Amino acid sequence: MRTIRTALSAFVRVLLDTIAAILGSYYSRKYAETARRLGLSLVEPSTQRGFIVIQIDGLSYVHLTTAMTQGRLPYLQRMLQRDGCALHPWHSGIPCTTPAAQAGIMYGNNDDIPAYRWYDKASGESVVCSHPGAIHALQDRISDRQRGILVGGSSYMNMFDGDATLSLFTLGAMNRKRFFESVRGLGFFLLFILNPFRTLKMLILSLWEYVTDRVQYFTAVVKQRPARPGKGSFAFLRVVSNVILREIQTFAVMVDIYRGVPAIYTTYLGYDALAHQYGPLSTPALRSLDAVDARIRQIDSFRRFMAPRPYDLFILSDHGMTPSVPFKKTYGQTLGEVVRDLIGDSVRLSEVLEEDRDSVLQAMYLGNELDAIEANVRPPLAYIPRAIREMVMERVRMGEALGDGAVDSDHTDLVVRSSGSLSHIYFGAHPEQMDLSQVMTRYPTLVDDLVSYNGIWLVVGRQNGQVTIISREGAVSVGEDITVEGVNPLDLLPDAGLAAEQIRRLALFPTSGDLILFGYYDPQRDLVCCFEEQWGSHGGIGGAQETAFMLMEKQVDWTLEGVSQATEIYDLFISRYR
């Protein structure tokens, strides 16, 4: 019996080696021809290790492990069990948003990025991190100190480019350098879209994704579930995000692996968009992880067999997400309307509530690159990108969805900018950032009224470098020391001291609000109150939103236990690869 098992085992090994050799020869010719047609040179074979980062946007450590216990993400489970990879939680810092996290990871600097959207009193401009101009300005500022981790590498579907040589669907490179504007980028598009098998696969997946979305939506309606998308355009944008862009970025990463590019960073955004709409542990959000898992398997298998250099593979998230209930749905008014009413009915309010921002952002990526393709091909071929671009833009009112630009400070008394369960409140009558005493002098009852409002947990203000965090039960003053009056509201969190220090850092940013509000947090129900129309929220504090994850291979001996900011992840990459 043992002889039979040994012979069978040997036969299987030979069979697998033969299949690997055949596939290796096929893919070697395939990607060599792809690189040649694109005019992309192959990097000289090297023993120096490169790295590949695959980011799953918005997936917390807790929700990742929960998904695994439900049998999802089978390839990641295999990497942990078979390959000896390690899975670590890490604290992404406050605010737990993609711009703050990616700025920290890629450049080691996320100073004065106080949210996903905020207001700059000095310039009178709203800053929205889905605007290319805003991200260009941020990237120029944060890259002043040191270079990004992607020097000589590639960036796909990211907010910042990390000083990458090649970028695709990356907001920090948009309008500044468009991938498809070049001959190489145009060739990439044609090679991808004109492959009949790949195109057929994408069409089938797109149809399946659209039907899935409609079924999930109508199921939610029939069962009267409150968590569901409110816009008809969401289904179309979901196809763009979860199929079209996902397939393009996966193909691009594999081309780069074959070329031996030293650093590659790509982000899969589908989970985050669905978790906002349905909740982080909803069936639609968790199902999207299986598709990402399959692409990770595809990339990792290609790396193992085809890479001309050794690569370390990292799978991580930029932040987590906490289940949430929308403030407006619960209380019948937006936060801005509540603050306006507390001050007085004559107050002129500027407030923008943004829905489907991740999906709109991805449509913006696609529309921008399609515009470049259309400008660089001749009729009748130009009809294809033009028709797709017009269809994308027809379903998304870009101006309304992406923000409001300048605020007329002469005619605006109150500016409210919310990101998840975090909101910055600015008083337009005062041209500079106001101290807490100035706010209380001008609006004597406002702070007490806000603290007493059911949907609001914390009100934060500053005074001479000291930050005060106020709740119904008590207050915390954070300066050189931490002092508590009454009950410390931050005791609801795993590390009250860390939360206090990070709120102080946030409050002292030059562009933070005159007051900063955090929606209520219920640790028993693991629920926050979100100031946007979302059923899964991040940006504030409470729950899993601050806890990201990183999966790394056994040859990487990083310890993430003490990491409290995304900037510390940058230091780890620089020490190992530069």
CSV table of C-alpha atoms in Angstrom, one decimal, residues 18-171:
chain,number,residue,atom,x,y,z
A,18,THR,CA,4.8,19.1,-16.5
A,19,ILE,CA,1.7,21.2,-16.3
A,20,ALA,CA,3.7,24.0,-14.7
A,21,ALA,CA,6.4,23.8,-17.4
A,22,ILE,CA,3.7,23.9,-20.2
A,23,LEU,CA,1.9,26.9,-18.5
A,24,GLY,CA,5.2,28.6,-17.8
A,25,SER,CA,6.2,28.3,-21.5
A,26,TYR,CA,2.8,29.6,-22.6
A,27,TYR,CA,2.6,32.5,-20.3
A,28,SER,CA,6.3,33.4,-20.9
A,29,ARG,CA,5.5,33.8,-24.6
A,30,LYS,CA,2.2,35.5,-23.9
A,31,TYR,CA,3.5,38.2,-21.6
A,32,ALA,CA,6.8,38.7,-23.4
A,33,GLU,CA,4.7,39.5,-26.5
A,34,THR,CA,2.4,41.8,-24.5
A,35,ALA,CA,5.4,43.7,-23.1
A,36,ARG,CA,7.0,44.0,-26.5
A,37,ARG,CA,3.9,45.4,-28.1
A,38,LEU,CA,3.5,47.9,-25.3
A,39,GLY,CA,7.1,49.0,-25.7
A,40,LEU,CA,7.7,48.1,-22.1
A,41,SER,CA,11.3,46.9,-21.4
A,42,LEU,CA,11.9,43.9,-19.2
A,43,VAL,CA,13.8,44.7,-16.1
A,44,GLU,CA,17.1,42.8,-15.8
A,45,PRO,CA,16.7,39.6,-13.7
A,46,SER,CA,17.7,40.4,-10.2
A,47,THR,CA,18.1,38.7,-6.9
A,48,GLN,CA,17.1,41.9,-5.0
A,49,ARG,CA,13.6,41.4,-3.6
A,50,GLY,CA,10.8,43.5,-5.0
A,51,PHE,CA,7.3,43.8,-3.4
A,52,ILE,CA,3.7,43.6,-4.4
A,53,VAL,CA,1.0,45.3,-2.3
A,54,ILE,CA,-2.6,44.3,-2.8
A,55,GLN,CA,-4.9,46.5,-0.8
A,56,ILE,CA,-8.5,45.5,0.0
A,57,ASP,CA,-10.1,48.8,0.7
A,58,GLY,CA,-12.0,49.1,4.0
A,59,LEU,CA,-11.7,45.5,5.2
A,60,SER,CA,-11.1,45.4,8.9
A,61,TYR,CA,-9.1,42.7,10.6
A,62,VAL,CA,-12.2,41.6,12.5
A,63,HIS,CA,-14.4,41.4,9.4
A,64,LEU,CA,-11.6,39.6,7.5
A,65,THR,CA,-11.4,36.8,10.2
A,66,THR,CA,-15.2,36.6,10.4
A,67,ALA,CA,-15.4,36.2,6.6
A,68,MET,CA,-12.8,33.4,6.8
A,69,THR,CA,-14.7,31.5,9.5
A,70,GLN,CA,-17.7,31.6,7.1
A,71,GLY,CA,-15.6,29.9,4.5
A,72,ARG,CA,-14.9,32.9,2.4
A,73,LEU,CA,-11.5,34.0,1.0
A,74,PRO,CA,-10.3,30.4,0.5
A,75,TYR,CA,-7.0,31.4,-1.1
A,76,LEU,CA,-6.0,33.7,1.8
A,77,GLN,CA,-6.9,30.9,4.2
A,78,ARG,CA,-4.6,28.6,2.2
A,79,MET,CA,-1.8,31.1,2.4
A,80,LEU,CA,-2.1,31.2,6.1
A,81,GLN,CA,-2.4,27.4,6.6
A,82,ARG,CA,-0.2,26.0,3.9
A,83,ASP,CA,2.4,28.7,3.2
A,84,GLY,CA,3.0,29.8,6.8
A,85,CYS,CA,2.0,33.5,6.2
A,86,ALA,CA,1.2,35.7,9.1
A,87,LEU,CA,-1.9,37.8,9.6
A,88,HIS,CA,-1.6,40.9,11.9
A,89,PRO,CA,-4.0,43.7,12.9
A,90,TRP,CA,-2.7,47.2,13.0
A,91,HIS,CA,-4.1,50.6,14.0
A,92,SER,CA,-4.5,52.9,11.1
A,93,GLY,CA,-4.9,56.1,13.1
A,94,ILE,CA,-7.5,58.8,13.2
A,95,PRO,CA,-9.0,59.8,10.8
A,96,CYS,CA,-9.3,56.2,9.4
A,97,THR,CA,-9.7,57.2,5.8
A,98,THR,CA,-8.0,56.1,2.6
A,99,PRO,CA,-6.3,59.5,1.9
A,100,ALA,CA,-4.8,59.6,5.4
A,101,ALA,CA,-3.8,55.9,5.3
A,102,GLN,CA,-2.3,55.8,1.8
A,103,ALA,CA,-0.4,59.1,2.4
A,104,GLY,CA,1.1,57.5,5.5
A,105,ILE,CA,1.9,54.2,3.9
A,106,MET,CA,3.3,55.6,0.6
A,107,TYR,CA,5.0,58.8,1.9
A,108,GLY,CA,5.3,58.5,5.7
A,109,ASN,CA,3.5,61.8,6.0
A,110,ASN,CA,-0.3,62.3,6.6
A,111,ASP,CA,-0.2,65.6,8.4
A,112,ASP,CA,-3.2,67.9,8.0
A,113,ILE,CA,-5.4,65.4,6.3
A,114,PRO,CA,-8.2,65.7,8.8
A,115,ALA,CA,-10.9,63.7,7.0
A,116,TYR,CA,-12.1,62.6,3.5
A,117,ARG,CA,-13.5,66.1,3.0
A,118,TRP,CA,-12.9,69.3,4.9
A,119,TYR,CA,-12.9,73.1,4.5
A,120,ASP,CA,-9.9,75.3,4.3
A,121,LYS,CA,-10.7,78.6,5.9
A,122,ALA,CA,-7.6,80.3,4.6
A,123,SER,CA,-8.4,79.6,0.9
A,124,GLY,CA,-12.2,79.4,1.2
A,125,GLU,CA,-12.1,76.1,-0.6
A,126,SER,CA,-13.7,72.8,0.2
A,127,VAL,CA,-11.2,69.9,-0.1
A,128,VAL,CA,-12.7,66.7,-1.3
A,129,CYS,CA,-10.4,63.7,-1.7
A,130,SER,CA,-12.1,62.6,-4.9
A,131,HIS,CA,-11.0,65.7,-6.7
A,132,PRO,CA,-7.8,65.3,-8.7
A,133,GLY,CA,-6.7,68.8,-8.0
A,134,ALA,CA,-7.1,68.3,-4.2
A,135,ILE,CA,-5.0,65.1,-4.4
A,136,HIS,CA,-2.4,66.7,-6.6
A,137,ALA,CA,-2.0,69.5,-4.0
A,138,LEU,CA,-1.8,67.0,-1.1
A,139,GLN,CA,0.7,64.7,-2.9
A,140,ASP,CA,2.9,67.7,-3.7
A,141,ARG,CA,2.8,68.7,0.0
A,142,ILE,CA,3.3,65.3,1.7
A,143,SER,CA,6.1,64.2,-0.7
A,144,ASP,CA,8.2,67.2,0.2
A,145,ARG,CA,10.0,65.4,3.1
A,146,GLN,CA,10.8,62.1,1.5
A,147,ARG,CA,10.3,60.0,-1.6
A,148,GLY,CA,7.5,57.5,-2.0
A,149,ILE,CA,7.8,53.7,-1.7
A,150,LEU,CA,6.9,53.1,-5.4
A,151,VAL,CA,10.0,54.8,-7.0
A,152,GLY,CA,10.6,52.9,-10.2
A,153,GLY,CA,7.4,50.9,-9.8
A,154,SER,CA,3.7,51.0,-10.6
A,155,SER,CA,0.5,52.2,-9.1
A,156,TYR,CA,-3.0,50.9,-10.0
A,157,MET,CA,-6.3,52.1,-8.6
A,158,ASN,CA,-4.8,54.2,-5.8
A,159,MET,CA,-5.3,57.6,-4.4
A,160,PHE,CA,-1.6,58.6,-4.5
A,161,ASP,CA,1.0,57.3,-6.8
A,162,GLY,CA,3.9,56.9,-4.3
A,163,ASP,CA,6.3,58.3,-6.9
A,164,ALA,CA,5.6,55.4,-9.3
A,165,THR,CA,7.0,55.5,-12.8
A,166,LEU,CA,3.7,54.1,-14.2
A,167,SER,CA,0.2,54.9,-12.9
A,168,LEU,CA,-3.2,53.7,-14.0
A,169,PHE,CA,-6.5,54.8,-12.4
A,170,THR,CA,-4.6,56.7,-9.8
A,171,LEU,CA,-6.1,60.0,-8.6
